[in-house]
Structure formats: structure tokens, C-alpha cells
Amino acid sequence: MDSDDERLLRGRVYGHDPAAPEASPLPGHHYAELVGGPLDGLLLDITGQPPTTRRQGAALPTALSRYGPDGRSLYKPRPTAPSRWDWQGDTR
């Protein structure tokens, strides 16, 4: 991924086509910023997730992971800033 691709992804919501209206943050939704790793700068919509799920983090499918299209990137909330989720590595 080059710097133009990275700029395009920043401020976008994970899991949506960049051209779709829901690719931008929506009013009334809660987001976690993904920090580091292949999804750095994307926002994860955590609206409606129970607190226990938010504390556990997520394994997010992405072709940008170390394992390509079959991979997932692991992100967990930062203890001191739960709205920022730090990359923990990639898995299959």
C-alpha cells in the first residue's frame, strides 16, 4: 500500500466501500480509531456493542493482513484510551 492509499483510508469506517455514504462517520454512532497495523487510521463502528465485547477487541478480516485475503488483524482497546484500539498482530 502506498501513501496515496493510506491517505484515502484515513477517516473512513472499516468494512465499507470508500464511495458509500456509510464509509464516513455517521452522527449518533460511536467509533474506535484503529491504531497501527494494516488498518491504521480506519474507524471501527462500535455502536451497540456491549462493554464486554468492547473490552475484548476484535479480529477484523482484511486482505491487507500478513496472511492476505484469509487473514485477520487483531485490535484491542488501549487501557488508557478505550476509543483507540491498538494493533496486536495478524492471524488466519
mmCIF file of C-alpha atoms in Angstrom:
data_model
loop_
_atom_site.group_PDB
_atom_site.id
_atom_site.type_symbol
_atom_site.label_atom_id
_atom_site.label_comp_id
_atom_site.label_asym_id
_atom_site.label_seq_id
_atom_site.Cartn_x
_atom_site.Cartn_y
_atom_site.Cartn_z
ATOM 1 C CA MET A 1 0.000 0.000 0.000
ATOM 2 C CA ASP A 2 1.444 3.394 -0.929
ATOM 3 C CA SER A 3 0.971 6.771 0.778
ATOM 4 C CA ASP A 4 -1.942 7.721 -1.526
ATOM 5 C CA ASP A 5 -3.810 4.574 -0.454
ATOM 6 C CA GLU A 6 -3.096 5.332 3.198
ATOM 7 C CA ARG A 7 -4.452 8.884 2.874
ATOM 8 C CA LEU A 8 -7.621 7.543 1.228
ATOM 9 C CA LEU A 9 -8.276 5.129 4.111
ATOM 10 C CA ARG A 10 -7.829 7.636 6.970
ATOM 11 C CA GLY A 11 -11.111 8.806 8.491
ATOM 12 C CA ARG A 12 -13.057 6.027 6.783
ATOM 13 C CA VAL A 13 -15.185 3.429 8.506
ATOM 14 C CA TYR A 14 -13.852 -0.126 8.371
ATOM 15 C CA GLY A 15 -15.843 -2.579 6.254
ATOM 16 C CA HIS A 16 -17.450 -0.115 3.862
ATOM 17 C CA ASP A 17 -16.708 0.766 0.253
ATOM 18 C CA PRO A 18 -14.951 4.155 0.347
ATOM 19 C CA ALA A 19 -17.578 5.598 -2.041
ATOM 20 C CA ALA A 20 -20.552 4.524 0.107
ATOM 21 C CA PRO A 21 -22.205 7.142 2.332
ATOM 22 C CA GLU A 22 -21.707 4.956 5.409
ATOM 23 C CA ALA A 23 -17.928 4.969 4.766
ATOM 24 C CA SER A 24 -17.814 8.293 6.603
ATOM 25 C CA PRO A 25 -18.639 8.578 10.305
ATOM 26 C CA LEU A 26 -22.373 8.931 10.950
ATOM 27 C CA PRO A 27 -23.955 11.133 13.625
ATOM 28 C CA GLY A 28 -25.059 9.221 16.703
ATOM 29 C CA HIS A 29 -22.583 6.379 16.141
ATOM 30 C CA HIS A 30 -19.608 5.526 18.336
ATOM 31 C CA TYR A 31 -16.275 4.697 16.737
ATOM 32 C CA ALA A 32 -12.908 3.350 17.804
ATOM 33 C CA GLU A 33 -9.853 4.527 15.889
ATOM 34 C CA LEU A 34 -7.654 1.631 14.732
ATOM 35 C CA VAL A 35 -4.008 2.408 15.504
ATOM 36 C CA GLY A 36 -1.082 0.663 13.827
ATOM 37 C CA GLY A 37 -1.042 -2.350 11.548
ATOM 38 C CA PRO A 38 -2.711 -2.616 8.161
ATOM 39 C CA LEU A 39 -5.938 -0.858 9.203
ATOM 40 C CA ASP A 40 -4.225 2.142 10.797
ATOM 41 C CA GLY A 41 -6.406 5.241 10.679
ATOM 42 C CA LEU A 42 -9.687 3.458 9.937
ATOM 43 C CA LEU A 43 -12.647 3.848 12.271
ATOM 44 C CA LEU A 44 -14.476 0.821 13.658
ATOM 45 C CA ASP A 45 -18.177 1.320 14.343
ATOM 46 C CA ILE A 46 -18.718 0.039 17.893
ATOM 47 C CA THR A 47 -22.262 1.371 18.235
ATOM 48 C CA GLY A 48 -24.392 -1.102 20.148
ATOM 49 C CA GLN A 49 -21.531 -3.358 21.210
ATOM 50 C CA PRO A 50 -21.811 -4.342 24.866
ATOM 51 C CA PRO A 51 -18.957 -3.235 27.170
ATOM 52 C CA THR A 52 -17.605 -6.795 27.471
ATOM 53 C CA THR A 53 -17.258 -7.076 23.693
ATOM 54 C CA ARG A 54 -15.582 -3.669 23.514
ATOM 55 C CA ARG A 55 -13.023 -4.705 26.138
ATOM 56 C CA GLN A 56 -12.119 -7.883 24.230
ATOM 57 C CA GLY A 57 -11.305 -6.124 20.963
ATOM 58 C CA ALA A 58 -11.766 -7.699 17.547
ATOM 59 C CA ALA A 59 -10.180 -9.894 14.893
ATOM 60 C CA LEU A 60 -11.023 -7.963 11.734
ATOM 61 C CA PRO A 61 -10.934 -9.702 8.339
ATOM 62 C CA THR A 62 -8.680 -7.877 5.892
ATOM 63 C CA ALA A 63 -6.753 -8.744 2.747
ATOM 64 C CA LEU A 64 -4.147 -6.245 3.961
ATOM 65 C CA SER A 65 -3.027 -8.540 6.780
ATOM 66 C CA ARG A 66 0.179 -10.544 6.710
ATOM 67 C CA TYR A 67 -1.848 -13.557 5.542
ATOM 68 C CA GLY A 68 -3.609 -11.896 2.598
ATOM 69 C CA PRO A 69 -7.310 -12.457 1.890
ATOM 70 C CA ASP A 70 -7.601 -15.208 4.514
ATOM 71 C CA GLY A 71 -6.112 -13.071 7.270
ATOM 72 C CA ARG A 72 -7.406 -11.057 10.183
ATOM 73 C CA SER A 73 -5.848 -8.185 12.073
ATOM 74 C CA LEU A 74 -6.212 -8.210 15.843
ATOM 75 C CA TYR A 75 -7.036 -4.949 17.610
ATOM 76 C CA LYS A 76 -7.616 -4.320 21.325
ATOM 77 C CA PRO A 77 -8.699 -1.173 23.164
ATOM 78 C CA ARG A 78 -5.945 0.877 24.711
ATOM 79 C CA PRO A 79 -6.402 0.719 28.517
ATOM 80 C CA THR A 80 -5.837 4.460 28.938
ATOM 81 C CA ALA A 81 -7.881 5.479 25.871
ATOM 82 C CA PRO A 82 -10.625 2.939 25.031
ATOM 83 C CA SER A 83 -11.628 4.817 21.876
ATOM 84 C CA ARG A 84 -8.226 3.931 20.364
ATOM 85 C CA TRP A 85 -7.673 0.269 19.527
ATOM 86 C CA ASP A 86 -4.068 -0.839 19.082
ATOM 87 C CA TRP A 87 -2.924 -3.453 16.597
ATOM 88 C CA GLN A 88 -1.819 -6.699 18.263
ATOM 89 C CA GLY A 89 -0.733 -8.595 15.142
ATOM 90 C CA ASP A 90 -2.230 -10.665 12.353
ATOM 91 C CA THR A 91 -3.694 -14.154 12.327
ATOM 92 C CA ARG A 92 -5.510 -16.534 9.992
#
